[in-house]
Amino acid sequence: IGLIMLMGLSFSFFYHLCNGMRHLLWDVGIGYDLVDVYKSGWTVVILAIVLTGFAWILGIMCGDILS
């Protein structure tokens, strides 16, 4: 259960990071069309999943997580 919670925590970190970059683009006026909003929303979710997986694979390969 602890590893699942850590994976959820790392996903939420990367989701928050990616969504923050999305909001920075909105602050400069990029991506306000409804189609762009949906695309960027799905991009944030997919990118957060990919970054979470990459971080966990890197952590396992370095031996820091499951040792």
Short mmCIF file of N, CA, C and O in Angstrom, two decimals, residues 2 8 18 22 32-33 42 47-48 51 57 61 65:
data_model
loop_
_atom_site.label_atom_id
_atom_site.label_comp_id
_atom_site.label_asym_id
_atom_site.label_seq_id
_atom_site.Cartn_x
_atom_site.Cartn_y
_atom_site.Cartn_z
N GLY A 2 2.01 1.19 0.67
CA GLY A 2 2.89 2.35 0.73
C GLY A 2 3.42 2.76 -0.63
O GLY A 2 3.50 3.95 -0.96
N GLY A 8 1.04 7.50 -6.26
CA GLY A 8 0.00 8.53 -6.37
C GLY A 8 0.53 9.91 -6.02
O GLY A 8 0.17 10.91 -6.66
N CYS A 18 2.87 20.01 -14.44
CA CYS A 18 2.45 20.19 -15.83
C CYS A 18 1.27 21.15 -15.94
O CYS A 18 1.20 21.96 -16.87
N ARG A 22 0.77 24.75 -17.92
CA ARG A 22 -0.41 25.04 -18.73
C ARG A 22 -1.00 26.40 -18.35
O ARG A 22 -1.36 27.21 -19.21
N TYR A 32 -6.67 29.49 -25.29
CA TYR A 32 -8.00 29.78 -24.74
C TYR A 32 -9.15 29.16 -25.54
O TYR A 32 -10.27 29.12 -25.06
N ASP A 33 -8.88 28.69 -26.76
CA ASP A 33 -9.94 28.05 -27.53
C ASP A 33 -10.36 26.76 -26.83
O ASP A 33 -9.55 26.08 -26.20
N TRP A 42 -5.75 16.96 -21.71
CA TRP A 42 -5.33 15.58 -21.92
C TRP A 42 -3.81 15.45 -22.01
O TRP A 42 -3.24 14.46 -21.55
N LEU A 47 1.16 13.45 -19.98
CA LEU A 47 2.53 13.81 -19.63
C LEU A 47 2.83 13.50 -18.16
O LEU A 47 3.93 13.04 -17.83
N ALA A 48 1.86 13.70 -17.30
CA ALA A 48 2.05 13.36 -15.88
C ALA A 48 2.22 11.85 -15.70
O ALA A 48 3.06 11.42 -14.90
N LEU A 51 5.79 11.03 -17.09
CA LEU A 51 6.84 11.49 -16.19
C LEU A 51 6.88 10.67 -14.90
O LEU A 51 7.96 10.39 -14.37
N ILE A 57 10.83 4.33 -13.03
CA ILE A 57 11.79 3.44 -13.71
C ILE A 57 13.22 3.89 -13.38
O ILE A 57 14.08 3.06 -13.08
N MET A 61 15.89 1.64 -11.36
CA MET A 61 17.18 1.31 -11.99
C MET A 61 18.35 1.78 -11.13
O MET A 61 19.39 1.13 -11.08
N ILE A 65 14.54 3.07 -4.78
CA ILE A 65 13.14 2.96 -4.34
C ILE A 65 12.83 1.61 -3.69
O ILE A 65 12.33 1.56 -2.58
#
